[in-house]
Coordinates of C-alpha atoms in Angstrom, one line a residue:
Chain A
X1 CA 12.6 12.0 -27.0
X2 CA 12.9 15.3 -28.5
X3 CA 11.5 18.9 -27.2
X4 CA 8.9 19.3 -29.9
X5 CA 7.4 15.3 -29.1
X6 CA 7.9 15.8 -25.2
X7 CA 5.7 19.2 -24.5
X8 CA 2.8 17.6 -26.7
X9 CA 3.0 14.3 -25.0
X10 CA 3.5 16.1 -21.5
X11 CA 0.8 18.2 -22.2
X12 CA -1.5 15.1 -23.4
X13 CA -0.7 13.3 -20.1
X14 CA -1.9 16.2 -17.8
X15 CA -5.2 16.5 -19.8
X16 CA -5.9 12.6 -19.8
X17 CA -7.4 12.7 -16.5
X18 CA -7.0 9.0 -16.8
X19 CA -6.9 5.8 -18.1
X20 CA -10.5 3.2 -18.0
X21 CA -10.1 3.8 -14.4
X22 CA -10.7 7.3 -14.3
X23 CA -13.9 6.5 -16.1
X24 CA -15.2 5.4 -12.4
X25 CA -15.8 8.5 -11.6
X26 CA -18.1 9.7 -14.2
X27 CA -20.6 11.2 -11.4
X28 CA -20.2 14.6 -13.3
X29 CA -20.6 13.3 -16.8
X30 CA -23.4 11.3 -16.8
X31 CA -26.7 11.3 -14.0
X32 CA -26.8 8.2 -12.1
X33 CA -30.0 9.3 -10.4
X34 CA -31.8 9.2 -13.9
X35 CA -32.6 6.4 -16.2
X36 CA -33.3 7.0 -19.6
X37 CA -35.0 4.4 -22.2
X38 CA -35.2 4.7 -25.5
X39 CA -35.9 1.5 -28.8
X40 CA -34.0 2.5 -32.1
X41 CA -31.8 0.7 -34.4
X42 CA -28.0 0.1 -33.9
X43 CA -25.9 2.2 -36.3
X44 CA -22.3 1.3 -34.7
X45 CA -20.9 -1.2 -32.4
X46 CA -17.4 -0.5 -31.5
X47 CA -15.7 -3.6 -29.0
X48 CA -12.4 -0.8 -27.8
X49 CA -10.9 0.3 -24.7
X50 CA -11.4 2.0 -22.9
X51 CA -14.9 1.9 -23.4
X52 CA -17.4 -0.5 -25.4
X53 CA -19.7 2.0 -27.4
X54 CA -23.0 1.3 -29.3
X55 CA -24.3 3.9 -31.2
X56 CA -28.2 3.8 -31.9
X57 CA -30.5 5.7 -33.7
X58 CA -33.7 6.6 -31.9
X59 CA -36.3 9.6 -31.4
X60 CA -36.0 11.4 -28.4
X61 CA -38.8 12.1 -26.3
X62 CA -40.0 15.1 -28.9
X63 CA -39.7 12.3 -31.4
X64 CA -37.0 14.4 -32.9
X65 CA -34.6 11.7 -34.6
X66 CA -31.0 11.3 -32.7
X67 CA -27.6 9.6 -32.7
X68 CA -27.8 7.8 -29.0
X69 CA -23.9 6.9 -28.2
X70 CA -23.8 5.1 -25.5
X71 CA -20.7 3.7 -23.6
X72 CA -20.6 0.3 -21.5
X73 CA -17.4 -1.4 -19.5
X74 CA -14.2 -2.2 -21.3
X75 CA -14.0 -5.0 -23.4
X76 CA -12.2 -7.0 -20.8
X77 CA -14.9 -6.3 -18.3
X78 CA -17.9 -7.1 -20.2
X79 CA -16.2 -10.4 -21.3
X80 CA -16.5 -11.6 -18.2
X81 CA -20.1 -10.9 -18.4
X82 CA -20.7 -12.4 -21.4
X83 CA -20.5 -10.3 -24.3
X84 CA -18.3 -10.8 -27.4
X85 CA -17.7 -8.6 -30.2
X86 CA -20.4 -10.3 -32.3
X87 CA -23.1 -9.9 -29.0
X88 CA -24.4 -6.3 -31.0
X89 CA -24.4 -5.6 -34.6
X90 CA -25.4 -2.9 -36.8
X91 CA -29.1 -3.3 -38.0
X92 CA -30.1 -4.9 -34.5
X93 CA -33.3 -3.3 -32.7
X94 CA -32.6 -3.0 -29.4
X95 CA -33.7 -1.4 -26.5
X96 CA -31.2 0.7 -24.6
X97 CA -30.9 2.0 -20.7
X98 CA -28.9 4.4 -19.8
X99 CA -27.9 7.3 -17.5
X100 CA -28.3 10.2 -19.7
X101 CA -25.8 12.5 -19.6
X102 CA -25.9 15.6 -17.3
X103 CA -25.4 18.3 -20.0
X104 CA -28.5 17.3 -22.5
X105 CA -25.8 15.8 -25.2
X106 CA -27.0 12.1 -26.7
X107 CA -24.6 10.4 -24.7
X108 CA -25.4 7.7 -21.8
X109 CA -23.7 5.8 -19.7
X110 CA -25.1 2.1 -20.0
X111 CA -27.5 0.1 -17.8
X112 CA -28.9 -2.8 -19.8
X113 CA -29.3 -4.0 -23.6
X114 CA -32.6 -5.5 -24.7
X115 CA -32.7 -7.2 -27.6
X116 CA -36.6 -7.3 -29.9
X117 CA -36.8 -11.2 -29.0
X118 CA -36.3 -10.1 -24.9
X119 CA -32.9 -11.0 -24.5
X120 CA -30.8 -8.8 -22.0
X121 CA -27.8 -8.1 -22.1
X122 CA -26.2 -6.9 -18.7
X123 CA -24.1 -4.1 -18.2
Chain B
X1 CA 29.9 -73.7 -27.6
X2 CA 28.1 -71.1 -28.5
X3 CA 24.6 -72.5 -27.4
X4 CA 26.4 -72.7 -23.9
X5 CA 28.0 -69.1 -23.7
X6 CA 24.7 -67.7 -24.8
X7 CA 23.3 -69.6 -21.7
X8 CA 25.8 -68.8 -19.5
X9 CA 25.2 -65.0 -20.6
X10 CA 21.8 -64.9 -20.0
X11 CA 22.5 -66.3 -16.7
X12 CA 25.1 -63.5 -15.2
X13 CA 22.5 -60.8 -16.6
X14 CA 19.7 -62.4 -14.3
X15 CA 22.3 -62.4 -11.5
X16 CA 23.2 -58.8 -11.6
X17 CA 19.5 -58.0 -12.1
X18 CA 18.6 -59.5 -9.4
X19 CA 21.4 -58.0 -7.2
X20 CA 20.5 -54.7 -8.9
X21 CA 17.0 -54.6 -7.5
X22 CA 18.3 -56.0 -4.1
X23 CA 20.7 -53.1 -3.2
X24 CA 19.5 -49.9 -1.6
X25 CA 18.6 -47.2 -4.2
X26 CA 18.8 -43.0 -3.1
X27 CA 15.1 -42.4 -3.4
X28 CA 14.2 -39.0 -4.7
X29 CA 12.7 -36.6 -1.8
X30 CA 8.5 -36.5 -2.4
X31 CA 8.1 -33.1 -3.3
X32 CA 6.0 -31.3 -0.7
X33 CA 2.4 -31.0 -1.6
X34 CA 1.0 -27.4 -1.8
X35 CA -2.6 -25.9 -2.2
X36 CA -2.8 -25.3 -5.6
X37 CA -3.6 -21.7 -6.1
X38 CA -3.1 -21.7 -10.1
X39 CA -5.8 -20.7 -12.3
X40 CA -7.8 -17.7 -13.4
X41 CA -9.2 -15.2 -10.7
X42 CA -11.0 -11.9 -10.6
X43 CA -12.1 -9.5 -7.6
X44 CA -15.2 -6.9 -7.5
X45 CA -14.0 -3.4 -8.0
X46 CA -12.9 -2.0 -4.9
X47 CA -11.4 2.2 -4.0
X48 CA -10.3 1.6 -0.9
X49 CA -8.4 -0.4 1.7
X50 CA -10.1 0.8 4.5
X51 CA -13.2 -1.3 5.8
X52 CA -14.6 2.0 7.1
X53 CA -17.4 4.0 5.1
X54 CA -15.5 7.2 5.9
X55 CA -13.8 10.3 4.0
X56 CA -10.1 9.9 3.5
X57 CA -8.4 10.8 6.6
X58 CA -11.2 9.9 9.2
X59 CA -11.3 6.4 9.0
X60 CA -11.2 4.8 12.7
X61 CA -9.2 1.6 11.1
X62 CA -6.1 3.5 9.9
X63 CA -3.7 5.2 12.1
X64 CA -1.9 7.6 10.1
X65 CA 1.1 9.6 11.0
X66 CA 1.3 13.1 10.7
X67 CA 3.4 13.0 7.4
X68 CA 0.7 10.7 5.8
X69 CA -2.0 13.6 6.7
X70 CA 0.5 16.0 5.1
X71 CA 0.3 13.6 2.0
X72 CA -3.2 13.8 1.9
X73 CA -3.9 17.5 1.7
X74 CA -5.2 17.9 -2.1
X75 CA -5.8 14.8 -2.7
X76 CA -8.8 14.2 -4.9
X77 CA -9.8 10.8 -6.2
X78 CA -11.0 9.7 -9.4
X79 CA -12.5 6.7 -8.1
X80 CA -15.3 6.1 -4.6
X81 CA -17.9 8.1 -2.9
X82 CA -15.8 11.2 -3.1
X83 CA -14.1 11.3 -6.5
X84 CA -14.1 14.1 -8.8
X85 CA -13.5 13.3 -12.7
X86 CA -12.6 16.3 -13.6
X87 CA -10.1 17.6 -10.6
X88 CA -8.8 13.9 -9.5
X89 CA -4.6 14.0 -8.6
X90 CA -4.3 10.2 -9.2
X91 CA -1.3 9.9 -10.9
X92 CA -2.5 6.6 -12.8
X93 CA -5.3 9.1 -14.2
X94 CA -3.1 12.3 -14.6
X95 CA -0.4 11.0 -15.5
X96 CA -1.2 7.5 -17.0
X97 CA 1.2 6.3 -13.9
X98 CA 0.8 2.7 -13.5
X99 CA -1.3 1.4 -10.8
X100 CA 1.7 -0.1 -8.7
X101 CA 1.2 -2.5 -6.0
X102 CA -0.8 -3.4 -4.1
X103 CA -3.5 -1.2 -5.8
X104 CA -3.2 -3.1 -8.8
X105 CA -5.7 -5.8 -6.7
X106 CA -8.3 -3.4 -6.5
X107 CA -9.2 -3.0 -10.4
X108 CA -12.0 -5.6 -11.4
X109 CA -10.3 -7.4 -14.5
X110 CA -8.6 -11.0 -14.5
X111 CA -5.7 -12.1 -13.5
X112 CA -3.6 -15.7 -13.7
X113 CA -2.0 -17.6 -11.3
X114 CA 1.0 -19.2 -12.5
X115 CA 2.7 -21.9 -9.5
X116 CA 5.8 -24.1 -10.0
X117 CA 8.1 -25.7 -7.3
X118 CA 10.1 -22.7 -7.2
X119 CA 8.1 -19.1 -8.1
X120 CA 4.7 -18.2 -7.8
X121 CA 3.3 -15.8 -10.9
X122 CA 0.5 -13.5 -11.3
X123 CA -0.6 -12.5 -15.2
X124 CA -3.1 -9.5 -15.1
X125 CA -4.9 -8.2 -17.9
X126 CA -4.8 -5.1 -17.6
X127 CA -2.4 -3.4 -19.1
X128 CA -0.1 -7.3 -19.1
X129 CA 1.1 -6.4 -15.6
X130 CA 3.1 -9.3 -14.5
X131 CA 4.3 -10.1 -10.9
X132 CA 7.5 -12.7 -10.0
X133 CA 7.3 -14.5 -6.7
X134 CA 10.6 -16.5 -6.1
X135 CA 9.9 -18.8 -3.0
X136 CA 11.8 -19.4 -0.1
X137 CA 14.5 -16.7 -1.3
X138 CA 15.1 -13.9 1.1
X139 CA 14.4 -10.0 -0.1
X140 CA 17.5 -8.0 -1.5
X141 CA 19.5 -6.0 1.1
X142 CA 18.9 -3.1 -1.0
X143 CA 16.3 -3.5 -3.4
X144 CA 15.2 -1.2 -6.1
X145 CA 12.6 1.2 -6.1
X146 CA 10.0 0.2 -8.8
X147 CA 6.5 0.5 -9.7
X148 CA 5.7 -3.0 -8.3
X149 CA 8.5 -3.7 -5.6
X150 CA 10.2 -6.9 -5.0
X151 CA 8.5 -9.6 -3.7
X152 CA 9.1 -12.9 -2.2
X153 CA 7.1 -15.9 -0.9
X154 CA 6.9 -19.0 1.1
X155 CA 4.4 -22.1 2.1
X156 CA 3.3 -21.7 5.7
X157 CA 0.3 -25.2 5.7
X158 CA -2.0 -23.9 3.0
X159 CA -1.4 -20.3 3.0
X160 CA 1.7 -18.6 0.8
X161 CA 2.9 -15.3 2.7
X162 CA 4.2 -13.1 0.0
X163 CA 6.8 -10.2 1.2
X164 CA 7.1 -7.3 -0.9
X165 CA 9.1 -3.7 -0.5
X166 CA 10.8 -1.4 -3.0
X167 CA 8.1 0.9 -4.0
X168 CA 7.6 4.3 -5.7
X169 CA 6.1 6.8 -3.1
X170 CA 4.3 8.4 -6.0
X171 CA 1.9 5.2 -6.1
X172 CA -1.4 5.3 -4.3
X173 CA -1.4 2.2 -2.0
X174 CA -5.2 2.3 -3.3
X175 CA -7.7 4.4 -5.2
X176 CA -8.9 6.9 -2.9
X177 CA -5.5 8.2 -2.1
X178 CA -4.2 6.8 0.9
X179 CA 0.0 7.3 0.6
X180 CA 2.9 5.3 1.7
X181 CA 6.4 6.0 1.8
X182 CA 9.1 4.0 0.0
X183 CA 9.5 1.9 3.5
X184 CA 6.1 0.7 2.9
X185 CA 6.2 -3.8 3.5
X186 CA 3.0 -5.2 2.1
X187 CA 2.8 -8.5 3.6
X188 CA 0.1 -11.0 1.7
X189 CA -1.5 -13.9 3.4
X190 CA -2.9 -15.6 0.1
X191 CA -5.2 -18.8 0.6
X192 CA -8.2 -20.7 -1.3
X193 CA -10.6 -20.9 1.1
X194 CA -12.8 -23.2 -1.3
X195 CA -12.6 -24.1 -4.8
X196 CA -14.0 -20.7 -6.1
X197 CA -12.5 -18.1 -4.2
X198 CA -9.1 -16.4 -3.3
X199 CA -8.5 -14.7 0.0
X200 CA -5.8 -12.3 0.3
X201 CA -5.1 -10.9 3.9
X202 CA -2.7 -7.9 3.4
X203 CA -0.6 -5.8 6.6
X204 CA 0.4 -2.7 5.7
X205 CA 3.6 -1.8 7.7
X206 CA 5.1 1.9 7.0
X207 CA 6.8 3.7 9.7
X208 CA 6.2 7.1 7.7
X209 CA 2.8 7.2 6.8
X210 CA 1.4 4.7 9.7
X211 CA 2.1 4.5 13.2
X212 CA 1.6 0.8 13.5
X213 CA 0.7 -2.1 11.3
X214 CA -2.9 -2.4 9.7
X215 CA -4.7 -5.0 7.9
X216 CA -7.2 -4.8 4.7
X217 CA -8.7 -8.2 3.1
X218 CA -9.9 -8.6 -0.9
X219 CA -11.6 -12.0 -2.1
X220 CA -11.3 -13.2 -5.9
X221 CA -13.7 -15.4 -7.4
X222 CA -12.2 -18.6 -9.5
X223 CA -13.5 -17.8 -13.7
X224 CA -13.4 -21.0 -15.5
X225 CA -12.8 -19.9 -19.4
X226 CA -9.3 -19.8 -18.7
X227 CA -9.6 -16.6 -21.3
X228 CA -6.9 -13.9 -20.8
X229 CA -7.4 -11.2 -23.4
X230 CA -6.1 -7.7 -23.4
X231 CA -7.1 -4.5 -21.8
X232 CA -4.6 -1.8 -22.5
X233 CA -6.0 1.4 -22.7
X234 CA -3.7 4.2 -24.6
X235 CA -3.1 7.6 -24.9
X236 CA -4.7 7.8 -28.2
X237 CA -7.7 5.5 -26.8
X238 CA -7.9 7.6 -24.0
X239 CA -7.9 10.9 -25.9
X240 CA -10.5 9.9 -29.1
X241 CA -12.7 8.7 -25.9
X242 CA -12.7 12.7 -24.7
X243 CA -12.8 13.8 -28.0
X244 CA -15.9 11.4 -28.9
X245 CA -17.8 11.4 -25.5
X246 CA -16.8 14.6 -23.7
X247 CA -16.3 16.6 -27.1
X248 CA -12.7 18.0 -25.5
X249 CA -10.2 18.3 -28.4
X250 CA -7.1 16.0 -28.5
X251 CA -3.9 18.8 -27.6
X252 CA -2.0 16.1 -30.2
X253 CA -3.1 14.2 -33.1
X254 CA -4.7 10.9 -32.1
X255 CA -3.8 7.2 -34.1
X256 CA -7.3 6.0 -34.9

């Protein structure tokens, strides 16, 4: 490896704070002491490392219209709870709980997946 | 003519057949019969070895030496009560280090059991980490010093002790940061204790870091899907993840 690939790749490896298991710690991304609900329509559902992310499309509670992205487990840990990569897909109504995320962005860290028929989908 | 050596043919072959099944055979030895530990397993997340709900450094159960304490100063987890995303030192966060052993236990994703006559091996999902356990060979005189040590096993009734040495000091022996030295021994007392679960009994012996011997315990539960998919997280992964979630922007550019 070269000079000019090693400092970016150094560089990138001090600023990852981590791989999915640093994600544990996400006490001072998102509010675990706070639930948030919201019922919208899913735009994206991405089945990835390190995180599973569903992005939904629901009003806030101003009924202002937002972009909800919300990350879940890894794939290999929600497998073993059930889902697939076909278990969300775009145009589904769902109904998403989450801790929000401490700094007022549409991000949440997810709790549960209901589904307009009442299926649940754990975290 | 014929008729009669065809006869008398016949006749010696039923002779040395007979004489055949008379005299003493070697019998192959019955292979000895072993719990059968082989399958797919996974364990609840867990940070830390200690069975004590106590900050690093003033748990009761571990007697650390005064190098160990040394270690400690600046640590700051990623992971349990105390963690700090933003400030953790855990080199497999930092750094992307691997997990090394016997951490690698602690994360909560599959691994398999794979158990001949001769090795034992253990298939994990995350990031394909693989383990080789040659039975009833002894350790190397002066083994190498990896990420995941040398290990080595043997049937005592229906437990398999596993001895391992040879690791990295720059490894966490577990999520919250407690350290060992490269003379750490992990001894594993690995038994099914039913037909759904996996006990593991570990000893910790490190003259540097501890002053004497101490013991932690982790239980798997059997998953029945057989399933081993793959959960490798990358640079790139990591770094669209902070770009995406955390709106920090990637210091290289990112494969998408």
């Amino acid at each position: 490896m070269n000079h000019r690939m090693f400092v970016p790749l150094a560089v990138a490896a001090v600023l990852i704070s981590g791989t999915a298991l640093a994600h544990h710690g996400r006490g001072l991304i998102y509010d675990a002491k706070k639930e948030t609900t919201v019922k919208g329509t899913v735009t994206e559902f991405l089945w990835r490392n390190p995180h599973v992310e569903i992005t939904v499309a629901a009003a806030d509670t101003k009924a202002t219209p937002r972009q909800w992205l919300i990350e879940a487990s890894s794939a290999g840990v929600l497998t073993t709870h059930g889902w697939t990569k076909r278990s969300i897909k775009p145009g589904d109504v769902v109904t998403v709980t989450f801790h929000p995320a401490m700094n007022g962005a549409a991000t949440g860290d997810l709790m549960k997946v209901v589904f307009a028929d009442g299926r649940e989908l754990p975290r | 003519m014929r008729q009669e050596l065809r006869i008398a043919l016949v006749g010696l072959f039923g002779v040395v057949t007979g004489l055949s099944a008379c005299s003493p055979r070697p019998v192959a030895p019955a292979a000895p019969q072993h719990p059968d530990l082989s399958g797919v397993w996974l364990g609840t997340g867990k940070s830390s070895w200690s069975n004590a709900r106590a900050k690093l450094g003033e748990e009761p159960d571990i007697p650390y030496t005064a190098w160990a304490r040394e270690r400690m100063k600046g640590v700051v987890s990623g992971s349990g009560g105390d963690s700090d995303f933003e400030n953790a030192t855990d080199p497999a966060l930092k750094y992307a280090d691997p997990l090394g052993f016997p951490r690698q236990y602690q994360h909560p994703v599959k691994f398999k059991i794979v158990q001949t006559d001769d090795h034992v091996y253990q298939l994990w999902e995350w990031n394909k980490v693989w383990r080789q356990i040659p039975l009833n060979k002894p350790l190397s005189d002066d083994p190498d010093i990896t990420w995941y040590g040398e290990s080595v096993g043997k049937w005592e009734g229906d437990t398999l002790i596993v001895d391992s040495v040879g690791f990295k000091d720059s490894t966490w022996l577990d999520g919250v940061g407690h350290p060992h030295s490269e003379q750490l021994h992990v001894i594993e007392r690995i038994r099914r204790v039913d037909a759904e679960t996996l006990r593991i009994d570990f000893t910790f012996e490190d003259p540097v870091a501890y002053t004497r011997p101490w013991t932690a315990q982790h239980a798997f539960k059997a998953v029945h899907d057989d399933n081993m998919g793959e959960t490798i997280t990358t640079m790139s992964d990591e770094l669209r993840y902070r770009e995406r979630f955390l709106n920090q922007k990637p210091p290289i550019a990112i494969r998408r």
